[in-house]
GROMACS .gro file of C-alpha atoms in nm:
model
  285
    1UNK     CA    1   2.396   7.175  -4.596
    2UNK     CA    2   2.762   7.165  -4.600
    3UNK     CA    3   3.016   7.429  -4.824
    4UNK     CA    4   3.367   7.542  -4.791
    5UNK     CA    5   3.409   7.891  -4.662
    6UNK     CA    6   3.603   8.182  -4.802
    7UNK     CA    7   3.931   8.013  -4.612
    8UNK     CA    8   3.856   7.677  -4.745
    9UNK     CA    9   3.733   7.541  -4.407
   10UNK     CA   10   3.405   7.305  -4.387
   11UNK     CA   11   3.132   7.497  -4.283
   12UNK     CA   12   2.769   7.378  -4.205
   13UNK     CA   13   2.400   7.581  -4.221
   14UNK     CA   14   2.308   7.590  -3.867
   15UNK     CA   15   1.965   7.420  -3.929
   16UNK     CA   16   1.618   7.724  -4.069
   17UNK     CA   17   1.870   7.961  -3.883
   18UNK     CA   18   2.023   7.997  -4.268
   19UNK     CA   19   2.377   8.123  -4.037
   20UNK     CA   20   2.669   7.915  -4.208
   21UNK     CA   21   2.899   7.781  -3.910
   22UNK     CA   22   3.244   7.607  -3.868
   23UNK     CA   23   3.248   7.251  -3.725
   24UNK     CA   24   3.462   7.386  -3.408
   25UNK     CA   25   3.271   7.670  -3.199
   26UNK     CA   26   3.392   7.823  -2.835
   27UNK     CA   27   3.189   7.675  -2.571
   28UNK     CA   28   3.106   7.911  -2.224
   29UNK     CA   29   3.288   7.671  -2.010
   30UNK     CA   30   3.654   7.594  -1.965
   31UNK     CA   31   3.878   7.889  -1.865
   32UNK     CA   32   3.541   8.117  -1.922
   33UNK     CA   33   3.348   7.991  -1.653
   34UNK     CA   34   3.548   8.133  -1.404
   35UNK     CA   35   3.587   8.444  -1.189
   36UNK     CA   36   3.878   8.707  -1.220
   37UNK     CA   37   4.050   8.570  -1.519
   38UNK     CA   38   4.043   8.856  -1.729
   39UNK     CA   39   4.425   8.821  -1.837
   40UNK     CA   40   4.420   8.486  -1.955
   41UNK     CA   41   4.039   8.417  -2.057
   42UNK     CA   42   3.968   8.739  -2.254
   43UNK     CA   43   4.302   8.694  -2.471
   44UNK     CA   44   4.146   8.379  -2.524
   45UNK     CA   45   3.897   8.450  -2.692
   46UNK     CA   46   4.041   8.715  -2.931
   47UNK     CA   47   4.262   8.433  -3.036
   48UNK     CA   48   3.947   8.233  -3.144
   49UNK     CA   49   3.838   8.540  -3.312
   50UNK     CA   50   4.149   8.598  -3.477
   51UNK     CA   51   4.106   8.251  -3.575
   52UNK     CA   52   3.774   8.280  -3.704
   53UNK     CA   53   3.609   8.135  -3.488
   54UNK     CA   54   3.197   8.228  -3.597
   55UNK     CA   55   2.965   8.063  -3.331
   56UNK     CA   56   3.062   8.161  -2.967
   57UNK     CA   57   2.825   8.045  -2.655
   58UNK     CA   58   2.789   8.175  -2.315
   59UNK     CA   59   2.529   8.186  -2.054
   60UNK     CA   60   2.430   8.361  -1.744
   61UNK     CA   61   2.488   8.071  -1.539
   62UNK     CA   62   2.863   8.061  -1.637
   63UNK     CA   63   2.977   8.336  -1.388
   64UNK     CA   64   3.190   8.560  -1.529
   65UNK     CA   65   3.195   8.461  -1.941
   66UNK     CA   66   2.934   8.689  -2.041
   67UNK     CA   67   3.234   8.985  -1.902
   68UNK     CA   68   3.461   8.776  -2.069
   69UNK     CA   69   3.300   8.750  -2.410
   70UNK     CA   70   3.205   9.185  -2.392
   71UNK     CA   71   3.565   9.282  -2.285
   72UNK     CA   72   3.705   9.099  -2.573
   73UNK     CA   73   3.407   9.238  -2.828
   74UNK     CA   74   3.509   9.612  -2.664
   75UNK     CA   75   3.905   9.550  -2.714
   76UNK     CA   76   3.882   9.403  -3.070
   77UNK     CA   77   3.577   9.682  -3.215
   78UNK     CA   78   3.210   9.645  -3.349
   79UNK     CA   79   3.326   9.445  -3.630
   80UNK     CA   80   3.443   9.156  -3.389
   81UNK     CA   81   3.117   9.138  -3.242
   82UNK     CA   82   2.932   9.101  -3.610
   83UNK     CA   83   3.141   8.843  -3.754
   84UNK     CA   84   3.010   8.633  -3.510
   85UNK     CA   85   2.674   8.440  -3.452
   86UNK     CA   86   2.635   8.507  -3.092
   87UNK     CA   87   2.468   8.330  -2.839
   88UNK     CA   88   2.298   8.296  -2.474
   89UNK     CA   89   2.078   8.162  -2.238
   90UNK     CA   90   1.794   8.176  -2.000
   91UNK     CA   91   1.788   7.937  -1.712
   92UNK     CA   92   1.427   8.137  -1.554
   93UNK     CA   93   1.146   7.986  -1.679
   94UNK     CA   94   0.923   8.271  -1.620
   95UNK     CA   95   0.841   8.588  -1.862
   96UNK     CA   96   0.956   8.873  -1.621
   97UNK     CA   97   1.252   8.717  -1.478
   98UNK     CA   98   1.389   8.583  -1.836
   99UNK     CA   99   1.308   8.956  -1.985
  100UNK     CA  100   1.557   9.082  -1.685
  101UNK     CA  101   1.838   8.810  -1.722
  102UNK     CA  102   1.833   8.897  -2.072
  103UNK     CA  103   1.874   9.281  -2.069
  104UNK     CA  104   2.172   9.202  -1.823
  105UNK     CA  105   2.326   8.978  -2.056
  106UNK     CA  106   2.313   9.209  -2.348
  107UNK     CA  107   2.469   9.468  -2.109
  108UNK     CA  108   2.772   9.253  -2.030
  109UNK     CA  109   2.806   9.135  -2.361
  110UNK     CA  110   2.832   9.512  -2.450
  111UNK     CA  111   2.539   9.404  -2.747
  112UNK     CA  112   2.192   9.495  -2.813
  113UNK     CA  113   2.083   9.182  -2.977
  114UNK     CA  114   2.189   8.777  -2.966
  115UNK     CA  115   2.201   8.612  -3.260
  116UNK     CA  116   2.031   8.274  -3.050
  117UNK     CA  117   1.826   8.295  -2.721
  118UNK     CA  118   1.820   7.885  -2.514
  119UNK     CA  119   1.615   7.783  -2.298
  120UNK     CA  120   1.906   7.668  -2.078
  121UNK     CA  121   1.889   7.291  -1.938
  122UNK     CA  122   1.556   7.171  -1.982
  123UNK     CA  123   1.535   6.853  -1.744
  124UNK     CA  124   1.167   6.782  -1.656
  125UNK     CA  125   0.803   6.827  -1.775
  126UNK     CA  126   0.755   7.048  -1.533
  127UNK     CA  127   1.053   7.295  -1.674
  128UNK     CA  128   0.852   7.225  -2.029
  129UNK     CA  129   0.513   7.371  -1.835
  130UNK     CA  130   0.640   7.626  -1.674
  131UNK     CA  131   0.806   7.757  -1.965
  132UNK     CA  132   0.527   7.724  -2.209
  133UNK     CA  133   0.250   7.803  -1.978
  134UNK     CA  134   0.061   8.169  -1.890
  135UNK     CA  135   0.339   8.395  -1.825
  136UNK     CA  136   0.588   8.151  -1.912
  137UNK     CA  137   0.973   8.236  -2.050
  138UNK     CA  138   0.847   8.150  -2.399
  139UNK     CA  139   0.654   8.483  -2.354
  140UNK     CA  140   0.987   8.646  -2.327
  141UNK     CA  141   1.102   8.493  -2.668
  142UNK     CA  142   0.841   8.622  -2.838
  143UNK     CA  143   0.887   8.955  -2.662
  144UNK     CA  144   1.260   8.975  -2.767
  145UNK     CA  145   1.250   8.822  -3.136
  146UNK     CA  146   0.913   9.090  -3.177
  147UNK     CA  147   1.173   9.404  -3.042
  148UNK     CA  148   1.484   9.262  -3.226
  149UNK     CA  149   1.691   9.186  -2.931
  150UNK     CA  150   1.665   8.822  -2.979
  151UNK     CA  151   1.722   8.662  -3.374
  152UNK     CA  152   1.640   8.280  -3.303
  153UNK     CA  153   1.516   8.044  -3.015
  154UNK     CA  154   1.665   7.779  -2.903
  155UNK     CA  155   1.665   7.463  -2.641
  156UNK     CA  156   1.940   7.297  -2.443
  157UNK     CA  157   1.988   7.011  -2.254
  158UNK     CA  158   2.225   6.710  -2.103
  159UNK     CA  159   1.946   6.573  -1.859
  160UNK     CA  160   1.651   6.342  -2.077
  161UNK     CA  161   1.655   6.336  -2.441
  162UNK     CA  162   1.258   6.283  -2.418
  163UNK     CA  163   1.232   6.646  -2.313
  164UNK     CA  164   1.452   6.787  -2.528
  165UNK     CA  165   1.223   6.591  -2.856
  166UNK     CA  166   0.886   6.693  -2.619
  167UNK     CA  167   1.014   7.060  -2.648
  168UNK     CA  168   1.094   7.071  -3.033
  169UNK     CA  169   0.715   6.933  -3.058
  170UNK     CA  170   0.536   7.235  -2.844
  171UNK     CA  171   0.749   7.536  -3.013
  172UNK     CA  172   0.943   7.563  -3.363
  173UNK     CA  173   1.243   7.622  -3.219
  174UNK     CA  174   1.570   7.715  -3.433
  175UNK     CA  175   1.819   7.488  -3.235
  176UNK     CA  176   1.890   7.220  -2.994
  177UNK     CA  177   2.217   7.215  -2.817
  178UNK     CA  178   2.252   6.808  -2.647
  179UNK     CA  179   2.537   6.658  -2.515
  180UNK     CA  180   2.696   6.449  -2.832
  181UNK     CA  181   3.022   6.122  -2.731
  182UNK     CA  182   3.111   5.828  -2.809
  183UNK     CA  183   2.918   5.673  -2.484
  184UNK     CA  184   2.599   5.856  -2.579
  185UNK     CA  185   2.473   5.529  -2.744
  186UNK     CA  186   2.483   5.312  -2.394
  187UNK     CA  187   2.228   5.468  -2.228
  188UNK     CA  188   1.923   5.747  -2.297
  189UNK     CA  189   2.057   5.823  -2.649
  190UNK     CA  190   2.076   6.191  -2.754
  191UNK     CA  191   2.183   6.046  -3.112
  192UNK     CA  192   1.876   5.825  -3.153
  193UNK     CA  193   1.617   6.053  -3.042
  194UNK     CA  194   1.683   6.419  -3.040
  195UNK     CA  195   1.891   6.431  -3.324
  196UNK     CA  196   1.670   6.227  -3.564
  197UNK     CA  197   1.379   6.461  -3.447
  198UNK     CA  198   1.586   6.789  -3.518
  199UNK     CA  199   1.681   6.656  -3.878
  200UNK     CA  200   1.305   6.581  -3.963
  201UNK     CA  201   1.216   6.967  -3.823
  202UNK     CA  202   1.528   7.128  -3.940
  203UNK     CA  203   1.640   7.228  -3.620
  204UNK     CA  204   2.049   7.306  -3.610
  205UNK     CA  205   2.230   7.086  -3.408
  206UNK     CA  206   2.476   7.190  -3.227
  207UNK     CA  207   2.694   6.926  -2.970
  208UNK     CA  208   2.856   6.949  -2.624
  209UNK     CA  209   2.998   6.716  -2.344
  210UNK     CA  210   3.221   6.603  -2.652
  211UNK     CA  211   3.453   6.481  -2.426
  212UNK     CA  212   3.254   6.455  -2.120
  213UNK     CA  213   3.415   6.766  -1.903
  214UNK     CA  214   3.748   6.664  -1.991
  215UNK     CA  215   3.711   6.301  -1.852
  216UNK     CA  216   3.779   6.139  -2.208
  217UNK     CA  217   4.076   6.299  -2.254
  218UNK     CA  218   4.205   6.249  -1.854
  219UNK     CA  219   4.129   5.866  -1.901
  220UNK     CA  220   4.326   5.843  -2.254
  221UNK     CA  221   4.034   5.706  -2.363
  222UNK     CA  222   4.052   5.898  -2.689
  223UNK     CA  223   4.216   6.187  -2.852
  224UNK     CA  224   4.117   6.532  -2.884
  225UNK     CA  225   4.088   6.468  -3.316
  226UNK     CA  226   3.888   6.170  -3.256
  227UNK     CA  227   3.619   6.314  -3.006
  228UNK     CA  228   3.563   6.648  -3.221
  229UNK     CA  229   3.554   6.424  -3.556
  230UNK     CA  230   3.330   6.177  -3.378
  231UNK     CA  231   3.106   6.493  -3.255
  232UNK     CA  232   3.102   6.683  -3.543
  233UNK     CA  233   3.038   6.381  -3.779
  234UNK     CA  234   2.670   6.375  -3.584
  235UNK     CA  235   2.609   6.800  -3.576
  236UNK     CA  236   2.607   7.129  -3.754
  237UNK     CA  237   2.894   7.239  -3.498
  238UNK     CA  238   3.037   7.148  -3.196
  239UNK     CA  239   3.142   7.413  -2.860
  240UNK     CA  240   3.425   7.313  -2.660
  241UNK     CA  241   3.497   7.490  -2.343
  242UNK     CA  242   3.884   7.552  -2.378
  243UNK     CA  243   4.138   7.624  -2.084
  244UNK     CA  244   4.409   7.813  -2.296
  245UNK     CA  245   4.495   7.948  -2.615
  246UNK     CA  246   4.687   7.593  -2.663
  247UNK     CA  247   4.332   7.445  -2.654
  248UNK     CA  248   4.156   7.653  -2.889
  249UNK     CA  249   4.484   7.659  -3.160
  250UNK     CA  250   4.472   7.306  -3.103
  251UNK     CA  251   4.095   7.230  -3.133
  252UNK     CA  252   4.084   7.453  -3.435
  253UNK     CA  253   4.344   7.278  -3.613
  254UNK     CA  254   4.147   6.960  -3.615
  255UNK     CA  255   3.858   7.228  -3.777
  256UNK     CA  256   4.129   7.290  -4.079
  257UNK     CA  257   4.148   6.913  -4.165
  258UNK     CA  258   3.843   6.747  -4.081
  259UNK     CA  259   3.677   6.519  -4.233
  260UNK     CA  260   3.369   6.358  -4.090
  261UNK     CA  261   3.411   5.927  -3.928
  262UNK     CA  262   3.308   5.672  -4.135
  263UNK     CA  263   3.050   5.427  -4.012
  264UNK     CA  264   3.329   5.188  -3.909
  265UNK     CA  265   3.513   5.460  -3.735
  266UNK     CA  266   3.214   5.606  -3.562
  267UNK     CA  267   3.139   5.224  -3.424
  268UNK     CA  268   3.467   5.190  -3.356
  269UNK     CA  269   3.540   5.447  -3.177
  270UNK     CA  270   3.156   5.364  -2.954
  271UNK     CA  271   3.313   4.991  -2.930
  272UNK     CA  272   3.638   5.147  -2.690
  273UNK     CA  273   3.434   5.362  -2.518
  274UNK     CA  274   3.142   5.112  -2.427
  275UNK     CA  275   3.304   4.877  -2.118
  276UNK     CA  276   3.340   5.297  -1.922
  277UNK     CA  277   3.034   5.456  -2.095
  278UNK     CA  278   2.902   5.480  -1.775
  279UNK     CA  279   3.204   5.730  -1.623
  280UNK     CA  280   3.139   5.945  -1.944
  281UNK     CA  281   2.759   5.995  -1.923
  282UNK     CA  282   2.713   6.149  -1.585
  283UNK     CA  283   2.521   6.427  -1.709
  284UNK     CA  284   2.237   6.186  -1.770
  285UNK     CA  285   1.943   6.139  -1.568
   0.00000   0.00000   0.00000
């Protein structure tokens, strides 16, 4: 479902979440996942919020954004923190330890509740067993949504789309965060597999790798406008990982004139990319 927001901007219904989001979201990387770069990366993301900004991602395993995220919610005031759909991950696959990574998160993030809980990089069968077996982190998601420190579930992953469309098929999760370019189509698809499968379950969708750590853009391969348009043509949103406020003002202003690729464009665009997919899809197994 796609409407205009109060500002006018495109926003999309992040899948049976019923949370309306913009097409451009702040990834956990970049600048964030970093240590000791309070001055530049907490600024940061008060611009996004200033820019609103609704969907904001972080994760334990990105070292110091989860400070980041809670110094900026502190400076700016409660109401900061609510206008946004905040969320986090788990990269333990068992109850206990996932119970513990969360309460720590929710410390730093100076919040008692996420808006969306992921089950961070899911890469094998074996993560998928350990994770819904006896004592398994998928205890710990129904421990947290039960006690109202965790609103929706969620999956991520970069690694196999065949575990990522295994995983939607053992649990009803809310969302699946997979890594979305133009080289996605050369080899182990996210587009023809997970996606499709999310659609059909009404799973959000939300994209990353959009231009595969930066390499897209290094290469002049393609321009920032075309990989978010080319991203968010395919997803509810899309989280970038920015380096400055330059980033985020200018990944947001694609946000305030987007419109989504046309067939043509979208081949296109896979057509340039093809002869180097291989450079951009690293990630992959």
């Amino acid at each position: 479902m796609s409407e205009k927001s109060t500002t006018g901007r495109p926003t999309r219904q992040l899948g049976k979440t019923g949370a309306m989001v913009e097409i451009v979201s702040l990834g956990g990387e970049g600048i964030l996942r970093t240590n000791g770069q309070h001055k530049h990366a907490v600024p940061m993301i008060e611009e996004a919020l200033h820019l609103g900004v609704r969907y904001m991602d972080t994760a334990p395993a990105y070292q110091q954004s989860q400070d980041y995220y809670g110094a900026a919610f502190k400076n700016l005031g409660a109401k900061a923190r609510e206008q946004v759909f905040l969320a986090s991950k788990t990269h333990r696959r068992e109850r206990d330890q996932a119970l513990t990574l969360l309460d720590d998160s929710l410390e730093r993030l100076g919040t008692d509740r996420l808006d969306l809980w992921q089950l961070h990089d899911l890469r094998s069968q074996n993560d998928l067993d350990r994770l819904f077996g006896k004592g398994g982190a998928i205890e710990a998601v129904e421990q947290a949504k039960a006690d109202g420190r965790v609103r929706f579930v969620g999956i991520t992953g970069h690694h196999d789309p065949a575990i990522l469309v295994e995983a939607m098929s053992r649990y009803p999760v809310d969302t699946v965060l997979c890594a979305i370019n133009p080289a996605d189509r050369a080899r182990s698809p996210f587009l023809t597999s997970v996606i499709p499968e999310a659609r059909q379950r009404n799973v959000g969708v939300i994209g990353m790798k959009i231009m595969a750590a930066g390499r897209l853009l290094r290469d002049h391969a393609a321009t920032p406008e075309e990989l978010i348009r080319y991203a968010a043509s395919h997803t509810d949103t899309v989280i970038i990982g920015c380096s400055s406020i330059a980033e985020v003002r200018q990944n947001l202003a694609v946000r305030d004139t987007f419109t989504p690729m046309s067939e043509s464009e979208l081949a296109a665009l896979e057509a340039r990319i093809a002869p180097h997919a291989e450079r951009y899809d690293t990630f992959k197994r």
